[in-house]
Coordinates of C-alpha atoms in Angstrom, one line a residue:
X1 CA 0.0 0.0 0.0
X2 CA 1.4 3.4 -1.1
X3 CA 2.3 5.8 1.6
X4 CA 0.4 9.1 1.9
X5 CA 2.3 12.2 0.9
X6 CA 2.9 15.2 3.1
X7 CA 4.6 18.3 1.9
X8 CA 6.3 20.8 4.2
X9 CA 7.4 24.3 3.2
X10 CA 9.9 26.7 4.7
X11 CA 10.1 30.3 3.4
X12 CA 13.2 31.9 4.9
X13 CA 16.6 33.4 4.4
X14 CA 19.8 31.3 4.8
X15 CA 20.7 32.6 8.3
X16 CA 17.4 31.5 9.8
X17 CA 17.6 28.1 8.0
X18 CA 20.3 27.0 10.4
X19 CA 17.4 26.0 12.7
X20 CA 15.8 23.9 10.0
X21 CA 17.7 20.6 10.7
X22 CA 16.2 20.4 14.2
X23 CA 12.7 21.1 12.9
X24 CA 13.1 18.6 10.1
X25 CA 14.2 15.8 12.5
X26 CA 11.4 16.7 14.8
X27 CA 8.8 16.4 12.0
X28 CA 10.2 13.2 10.4
X29 CA 10.4 11.4 13.8
X30 CA 6.6 11.8 14.1
X31 CA 5.8 11.1 10.4
X32 CA 7.8 8.0 9.5
X33 CA 4.8 6.3 7.9
X34 CA 4.4 9.1 5.3
X35 CA 6.2 10.1 2.1
X36 CA 7.6 13.5 3.2
X37 CA 9.1 16.2 1.1
X38 CA 10.5 19.4 2.6
X39 CA 10.6 22.3 0.2
X40 CA 12.6 25.5 1.0
X41 CA 11.9 28.8 -0.7
X42 CA 14.8 31.2 -0.7
X43 CA 16.9 33.3 -3.1
X44 CA 20.0 31.6 -1.5
X45 CA 20.8 28.6 0.7
X46 CA 24.4 27.8 1.7
X47 CA 25.9 24.5 0.7
X48 CA 26.2 23.6 4.4
X49 CA 22.5 24.1 5.0
X50 CA 21.5 22.2 1.8
X51 CA 23.9 19.3 2.7
X52 CA 22.6 19.1 6.3
X53 CA 19.0 18.9 5.2
X54 CA 19.8 16.4 2.5
X55 CA 21.6 14.1 5.0
X56 CA 18.6 14.2 7.3
X57 CA 16.2 13.5 4.4
X58 CA 18.3 10.5 3.4
X59 CA 18.4 9.2 6.9
X60 CA 14.6 9.2 7.2
X61 CA 13.9 8.2 3.5
X62 CA 12.4 11.6 2.8
X63 CA 13.2 14.3 0.3
X64 CA 14.6 17.8 0.6
X65 CA 14.2 20.2 -2.4
X66 CA 15.5 23.8 -2.5
X67 CA 13.6 26.0 -4.9
X68 CA 15.5 29.2 -5.7
X69 CA 13.2 32.2 -5.8
X70 CA 14.4 35.1 -8.1
X71 CA 15.4 38.1 -6.1
X72 CA 12.9 40.4 -7.9
X73 CA 10.0 38.6 -6.3
X74 CA 8.4 40.9 -3.7
X75 CA 11.3 43.4 -4.1
X76 CA 8.6 46.1 -4.3
X77 CA 8.0 45.6 -0.5
X78 CA 10.8 48.0 0.2
X79 CA 8.7 50.8 -1.4
X80 CA 6.1 50.7 1.4
X81 CA 6.4 51.9 5.0
X82 CA 7.4 49.0 7.2
X83 CA 7.2 46.5 4.4
X84 CA 10.6 45.0 5.1
X85 CA 11.4 46.5 8.5
X86 CA 12.2 43.7 10.9
X87 CA 11.3 41.0 8.4
X88 CA 13.1 39.9 5.2
X89 CA 11.1 39.6 1.9
X90 CA 11.7 35.8 2.1
X91 CA 8.8 35.7 4.4
X92 CA 6.5 36.5 1.5
X93 CA 7.8 33.8 -0.8
X94 CA 5.3 31.1 0.3
X95 CA 2.6 33.2 -1.4
X96 CA 4.2 32.1 -4.7
X97 CA 3.6 28.4 -3.9
X98 CA 1.3 28.0 -7.0
X99 CA 4.0 29.5 -9.2
X100 CA 7.1 27.7 -8.1
X101 CA 6.1 24.3 -6.6
X102 CA 6.0 21.2 -8.9
X103 CA 2.7 20.6 -10.6
X104 CA 2.0 17.4 -8.7
X105 CA 2.0 19.3 -5.4
X106 CA -1.6 20.3 -4.6
X107 CA -1.3 21.2 -0.9
X108 CA 1.5 22.0 1.4
X109 CA 1.9 22.9 5.1
X110 CA 3.9 26.1 5.5
X111 CA 5.6 26.6 8.9
X112 CA 7.9 29.2 10.5
X113 CA 11.1 27.9 12.0
X114 CA 10.0 28.7 15.5
X115 CA 7.5 25.8 15.7
X116 CA 7.7 22.4 17.3
X117 CA 5.7 19.2 16.4
X118 CA 4.2 17.2 19.2
X119 CA 2.1 14.7 17.3
X120 CA 1.2 13.8 13.7
X121 CA -0.5 16.4 11.5
X122 CA -2.5 13.7 9.6
X123 CA -5.8 14.5 11.1
X124 CA -5.9 18.0 9.7
X125 CA -3.4 18.0 6.8
X126 CA -5.9 16.6 4.4
X127 CA -8.8 18.9 5.5
X128 CA -11.2 20.3 2.9
X129 CA -10.1 23.8 1.8
X130 CA -13.7 24.8 1.1
X131 CA -12.5 26.2 -2.3
X132 CA -10.3 28.8 -0.4
X133 CA -6.6 29.5 -0.6
X134 CA -5.6 29.0 3.0
X135 CA -6.4 27.2 6.2
X136 CA -5.0 29.1 9.3
X137 CA -5.3 29.1 13.1
X138 CA -6.4 31.9 15.4
X139 CA -3.6 34.1 16.7
X140 CA -5.3 35.3 19.8
X141 CA -8.4 34.6 21.8
X142 CA -11.5 32.7 20.6
X143 CA -13.1 34.4 17.6
X144 CA -15.6 37.2 18.3
X145 CA -17.9 39.1 16.0
X146 CA -15.9 40.2 12.9
X147 CA -18.6 42.3 11.2
X148 CA -16.8 45.6 11.9
X149 CA -13.2 44.4 11.5
X150 CA -12.6 46.2 8.2
X151 CA -13.7 49.5 9.6
X152 CA -11.6 48.9 12.8
X153 CA -8.6 48.2 10.6
X154 CA -7.9 44.8 12.3
X155 CA -7.1 42.7 9.2
X156 CA -3.9 44.5 8.1
X157 CA -2.7 44.5 11.7
X158 CA -2.5 40.7 11.4
X159 CA -5.8 39.4 12.6
X160 CA -7.3 36.8 12.9
X161 CA -5.0 34.2 11.5
X162 CA -1.3 33.8 12.4
X163 CA 1.0 33.2 9.4
X164 CA 3.4 31.0 11.4
X165 CA 1.4 27.8 10.4
X166 CA -0.7 27.8 7.2
X167 CA -2.1 25.0 5.0
X168 CA -1.9 26.2 1.4
X169 CA -4.2 25.2 -1.4
X170 CA -1.5 25.1 -4.0
X171 CA -3.8 23.7 -6.6
X172 CA -6.1 26.8 -6.5
X173 CA -3.2 29.2 -6.2
X174 CA -1.7 27.7 -9.3
X175 CA -5.1 27.7 -11.2
X176 CA -5.7 31.4 -10.4
X177 CA -2.1 32.4 -11.1
X178 CA -1.7 34.0 -7.6
X179 CA 1.5 36.0 -7.9
X180 CA 3.3 38.9 -6.3
X181 CA 1.6 41.4 -8.6
X182 CA -1.8 40.5 -7.0
X183 CA -0.6 41.6 -3.6
X184 CA 1.2 44.7 -5.0
X185 CA -2.1 45.9 -6.7
X186 CA -4.0 45.2 -3.5
X187 CA -1.6 47.3 -1.4
X188 CA -1.7 50.2 -3.9
X189 CA -5.4 50.3 -4.2
X190 CA -6.7 49.2 -0.8
X191 CA -4.1 49.8 1.8
X192 CA -1.9 52.8 0.7
X193 CA -5.0 55.2 0.6
X194 CA -5.6 54.4 4.3
X195 CA -2.0 55.4 5.4
X196 CA -0.1 53.7 8.2
X197 CA -2.2 52.0 10.8
X198 CA -2.1 53.0 14.4
X199 CA -1.4 51.1 17.7
X200 CA -3.1 52.6 20.7
X201 CA -3.5 55.9 18.9
X202 CA 0.1 56.1 17.7
X203 CA 1.4 55.8 14.1
X204 CA 3.0 52.3 13.7
X205 CA 5.2 53.3 10.8
X206 CA 3.7 50.4 8.9
X207 CA 1.0 49.9 6.2
X208 CA 0.5 46.3 7.2
X209 CA 1.9 43.7 9.7
X210 CA 4.3 42.0 7.2
X211 CA 3.0 38.8 5.5
X212 CA 0.5 38.1 8.3
X213 CA -1.2 41.5 7.9
X214 CA -1.1 41.1 4.1
X215 CA -2.8 37.7 3.9
X216 CA -5.5 38.6 6.5
X217 CA -6.4 41.7 4.5
X218 CA -5.9 40.7 0.9
X219 CA -7.2 37.1 1.3
X220 CA -9.7 37.7 4.1
X221 CA -12.5 36.0 2.1
X222 CA -10.2 33.2 1.2
X223 CA -9.3 32.0 4.6
X224 CA -10.6 28.9 6.5
X225 CA -10.2 29.9 10.1
X226 CA -9.5 27.1 12.6
X227 CA -10.0 27.4 16.3
X228 CA -8.7 24.1 17.9
X229 CA -5.9 22.3 19.5
X230 CA -4.3 21.0 16.3
X231 CA -2.2 24.2 16.1
X232 CA -1.5 26.5 19.0
X233 CA 0.2 29.9 18.8
X234 CA 1.9 30.6 22.1
X235 CA 0.4 34.2 21.9
X236 CA -3.0 32.6 22.4
X237 CA -3.3 32.4 26.2
X238 CA -6.7 30.6 25.8
X239 CA -4.9 27.5 24.5
X240 CA -1.4 27.8 25.8
X241 CA -2.0 25.6 28.9
X242 CA -3.0 22.7 26.6
X243 CA 0.1 22.7 24.4
X244 CA 0.8 19.0 25.1
X245 CA -2.4 18.1 23.2
X246 CA -1.4 20.1 20.1
X247 CA 0.1 18.7 16.9
X248 CA 2.0 22.0 16.3
X249 CA 3.0 24.7 18.7
X250 CA 4.2 28.0 17.3
X251 CA 6.4 29.9 19.8
X252 CA 5.6 33.4 18.7
X253 CA 5.8 34.7 22.2
X254 CA 8.5 37.3 22.9
X255 CA 10.1 35.3 25.8
X256 CA 9.5 31.7 24.9
X257 CA 11.7 30.6 21.9
X258 CA 13.1 27.0 22.3
X259 CA 15.1 27.4 19.1
X260 CA 17.1 30.2 20.8
X261 CA 17.5 28.4 24.1
X262 CA 20.4 26.4 25.7
X263 CA 19.8 23.1 27.4
X264 CA 20.2 24.8 30.8
X265 CA 17.2 26.9 30.1
X266 CA 15.0 24.0 31.1
X267 CA 16.2 24.4 34.7
X268 CA 13.6 26.6 36.4
X269 CA 11.5 27.0 33.2
X270 CA 7.8 26.7 33.6
X271 CA 7.6 24.1 30.8
X272 CA 10.9 22.1 30.9
X273 CA 9.6 19.4 28.7
X274 CA 9.5 21.8 25.8
X275 CA 13.2 22.6 26.1
X276 CA 14.1 18.9 26.7
X277 CA 12.3 17.8 23.6
X278 CA 13.8 20.6 21.5
X279 CA 17.4 19.8 22.5
X280 CA 16.8 16.1 22.0
X281 CA 15.9 16.7 18.4
X282 CA 18.8 19.2 18.0
X283 CA 21.3 16.6 19.2
X284 CA 19.7 14.0 16.8
X285 CA 20.2 16.5 14.0
X286 CA 23.8 17.1 15.0
X287 CA 24.4 13.3 15.1
X288 CA 23.2 12.9 11.5
X289 CA 24.9 16.0 10.1
X290 CA 28.1 16.1 12.1
X291 CA 28.5 12.6 13.5
X292 CA 29.0 13.9 17.0
X293 CA 30.5 11.8 19.8
X294 CA 29.2 10.8 23.2
X295 CA 31.7 13.2 24.7
X296 CA 30.2 16.1 22.7
X297 CA 26.8 15.3 24.0
X298 CA 28.0 15.2 27.6
X299 CA 29.7 18.5 27.2
X300 CA 26.7 20.0 25.4
X301 CA 24.6 19.5 28.5
X302 CA 27.3 20.0 31.2
X303 CA 28.5 23.3 29.9
X304 CA 24.9 24.7 30.1
X305 CA 23.6 22.9 33.1
X306 CA 26.4 23.5 35.6
X307 CA 26.0 27.3 36.1
X308 CA 22.2 27.0 35.9
X309 CA 21.9 24.4 38.7
X310 CA 23.9 26.7 41.0
X311 CA 21.4 29.5 40.1
X312 CA 18.2 27.5 39.9
X313 CA 16.2 30.1 42.0
X314 CA 16.0 32.2 38.8
X315 CA 15.0 31.8 35.2
X316 CA 17.7 33.1 33.0
X317 CA 16.1 35.0 30.1
X318 CA 17.2 34.3 26.6
X319 CA 14.7 35.8 24.2
X320 CA 14.1 39.6 24.8
X321 CA 13.9 41.9 21.8
X322 CA 16.4 44.6 22.8
X323 CA 18.7 42.2 24.7
X324 CA 20.5 39.6 22.7
X325 CA 21.9 36.8 24.8
X326 CA 25.3 35.9 23.4
X327 CA 27.7 33.0 24.1
X328 CA 29.4 33.5 27.5
X329 CA 31.8 32.0 30.0
X330 CA 29.7 33.6 32.7
X331 CA 26.2 32.9 33.9
X332 CA 24.8 34.9 31.0
X333 CA 25.8 37.7 28.7
X334 CA 23.6 40.2 26.9
X335 CA 24.1 42.8 24.2
X336 CA 21.9 45.9 24.1
X337 CA 20.8 46.1 20.4
X338 CA 18.2 48.9 20.4
X339 CA 17.6 52.4 21.7
X340 CA 14.0 51.4 22.4
X341 CA 13.7 50.8 26.1
X342 CA 13.4 47.1 27.2
X343 CA 13.6 45.6 30.6
X344 CA 15.3 42.3 31.4
X345 CA 13.6 40.3 34.1
X346 CA 15.3 37.4 35.9
X347 CA 12.1 35.7 37.1
X348 CA 12.1 33.7 40.3
X349 CA 11.7 30.1 39.3
X350 CA 9.5 27.5 40.8
X351 CA 12.5 26.2 42.8
X352 CA 12.5 29.4 44.9
X353 CA 10.0 29.0 47.8
X354 CA 9.3 32.6 48.7
X355 CA 8.1 33.5 52.2
X356 CA 6.4 36.7 53.4
X357 CA 9.7 38.1 54.7
X358 CA 12.8 40.1 53.8
X359 CA 15.5 38.8 51.5
X360 CA 18.8 40.2 50.2
X361 CA 19.2 39.9 46.4
X362 CA 22.5 40.5 44.7
X363 CA 23.4 40.7 41.0
X364 CA 27.1 40.8 40.1
X365 CA 28.1 42.0 36.7
X366 CA 30.5 43.8 34.4
X367 CA 29.6 46.3 31.6
X368 CA 31.6 46.9 28.4
X369 CA 30.7 50.6 28.7
X370 CA 30.3 53.1 31.4
X371 CA 26.7 53.7 32.5
X372 CA 25.4 56.6 34.6
X373 CA 22.4 55.9 36.7
X374 CA 22.1 52.2 35.9
X375 CA 19.1 50.9 37.8
X376 CA 18.5 47.6 39.6
X377 CA 14.8 46.8 39.2
X378 CA 12.3 44.7 41.1
X379 CA 9.2 43.6 39.3
X380 CA 5.8 43.0 40.9
X381 CA 2.2 42.8 39.6
X382 CA 2.9 44.3 36.2
X383 CA 4.8 47.2 37.8
X384 CA 8.5 47.8 38.7
X385 CA 10.4 49.4 41.5
X386 CA 14.0 50.9 41.4
X387 CA 15.8 49.0 44.1
X388 CA 19.2 50.6 43.6
X389 CA 20.9 53.0 41.2
X390 CA 24.7 53.0 40.4
X391 CA 27.2 54.7 38.2
X392 CA 28.9 51.8 36.5
X393 CA 32.6 51.9 35.5
X394 CA 33.6 50.2 32.2
X395 CA 34.9 46.7 32.6
X396 CA 34.8 46.8 36.4
X397 CA 33.1 44.3 38.6
X398 CA 29.9 45.8 40.0
X399 CA 27.4 44.5 42.5
X400 CA 23.8 45.4 42.8
X401 CA 22.5 44.7 46.3
X402 CA 19.0 45.3 47.6
X403 CA 16.5 44.1 50.2
X404 CA 13.1 43.0 49.1
X405 CA 10.2 41.9 51.3
X406 CA 7.6 39.5 50.0
X407 CA 5.4 40.4 52.9
X408 CA 5.0 43.9 51.3
X409 CA 5.1 43.1 47.6
X410 CA 4.8 39.9 45.6
X411 CA 7.9 40.3 43.5
X412 CA 8.1 38.2 40.3
X413 CA 11.8 38.8 39.7
X414 CA 14.6 41.3 39.4
X415 CA 16.6 42.8 36.6
X416 CA 17.6 45.9 34.7
X417 CA 16.8 47.9 31.6
X418 CA 18.7 49.6 28.8
X419 CA 17.2 53.0 29.5
X420 CA 20.4 54.6 30.8
X421 CA 22.7 53.1 28.1
X422 CA 24.2 55.6 25.6
X423 CA 26.0 53.0 23.5
X424 CA 24.2 50.4 21.3
X425 CA 26.1 47.2 21.6
X426 CA 26.9 47.6 25.3
X427 CA 27.5 44.1 26.8
X428 CA 26.4 43.1 30.2
X429 CA 28.1 40.0 31.7
X430 CA 26.0 38.6 34.5
X431 CA 28.5 36.8 36.7
X432 CA 26.4 35.9 39.8
X433 CA 22.8 36.2 40.9
X434 CA 21.7 35.2 44.4
X435 CA 18.8 35.6 46.8
X436 CA 19.0 34.8 50.5
X437 CA 17.0 35.4 53.6
X438 CA 18.3 38.6 55.3
X439 CA 20.5 38.3 58.3
X440 CA 18.2 40.6 60.3
X441 CA 15.3 38.3 59.5
X442 CA 17.3 35.2 60.7
X443 CA 18.6 37.0 63.9
X444 CA 15.1 38.1 64.8
X445 CA 13.9 34.5 64.6
X446 CA 16.8 33.2 66.8

């Protein structure tokens, strides 16, 4: 009996495709009974990335096919406010599936590289398209009345479907010659006259929210909208708690990005099984592509686990927009990459058993630049409190030290922000982070 065919599509630049081997192993492990082909749309993929994906495909008796998209496709996006700001034009390439995929491909599942698979997609991959172009899943809460969405400008802001996971009706896209010019004409006639959309009354600097805003606006009558546990977007708090029942989880949340994590991040994390699974698949991919040794595997975990175990009272953040965590010989190191203000919060983990009393919290660090008025911050109930302010000397060991009392406020964590930083690229090396019951508290009890 012939195997059923499942097609998977990635639409990305070469840099982001370094995450593809882990995703591919994850998918193939759960779909061994299918004839799987992974297609990658890009204008360039390095030989290493192509070779790695081919090795994995061969290991699992699957196929990997790179389809080179000409650079002129969607180049016009640079003409529009925010069209390519923060996102490369490669994100739009999947909209050309009908033009560039082989003629025997009638449907394909397009996924972003920040997804994980937890079970087979068989029960929805073959769903009826209802003669529409796309099947997508809700980005946020359960669907409400959409009758006034056009007037409220919600579609081009990226609602209701998230573009991270889409089932494409390639047959219809091919039949109707859906090409980049269709979207360009729609932008010029329907979106440009409206001007940039606003967020909470402020100009966003964008005409639409990248490819997600474009498909929700231009194809709003061509979407089958799903609201179930087959696909969960981490931004959807309504379904987030049920992620273990999902087939696909899209980690589109600002602070939960397994593909950017280290093994040690599972220590103290609210959902350690997610990180464990991700790094299992990552190691399997490395075993296939680089023939790694048992010693490598041991070092892979030990290097990351050892400092985290000693600091298990805290979650060590790794995915914050303005703060890029970089390889470090310390507990963690972060680069400030933006002038926009962002706070870094070292949340107290579930290992820390807080009591309604006073504690002393210390954060030892070095900065690659001098900082005047650098604040140590305590976070509580969606608010923050400046615990201490210091003038930091470049490359000198500095210690924040403050007392916090959980009897007064239910602190969620401590940290700092980039508000006082004058230099983009400032590096903060976090060397130590501790919290202990205060001496005064202990003496009072004795």
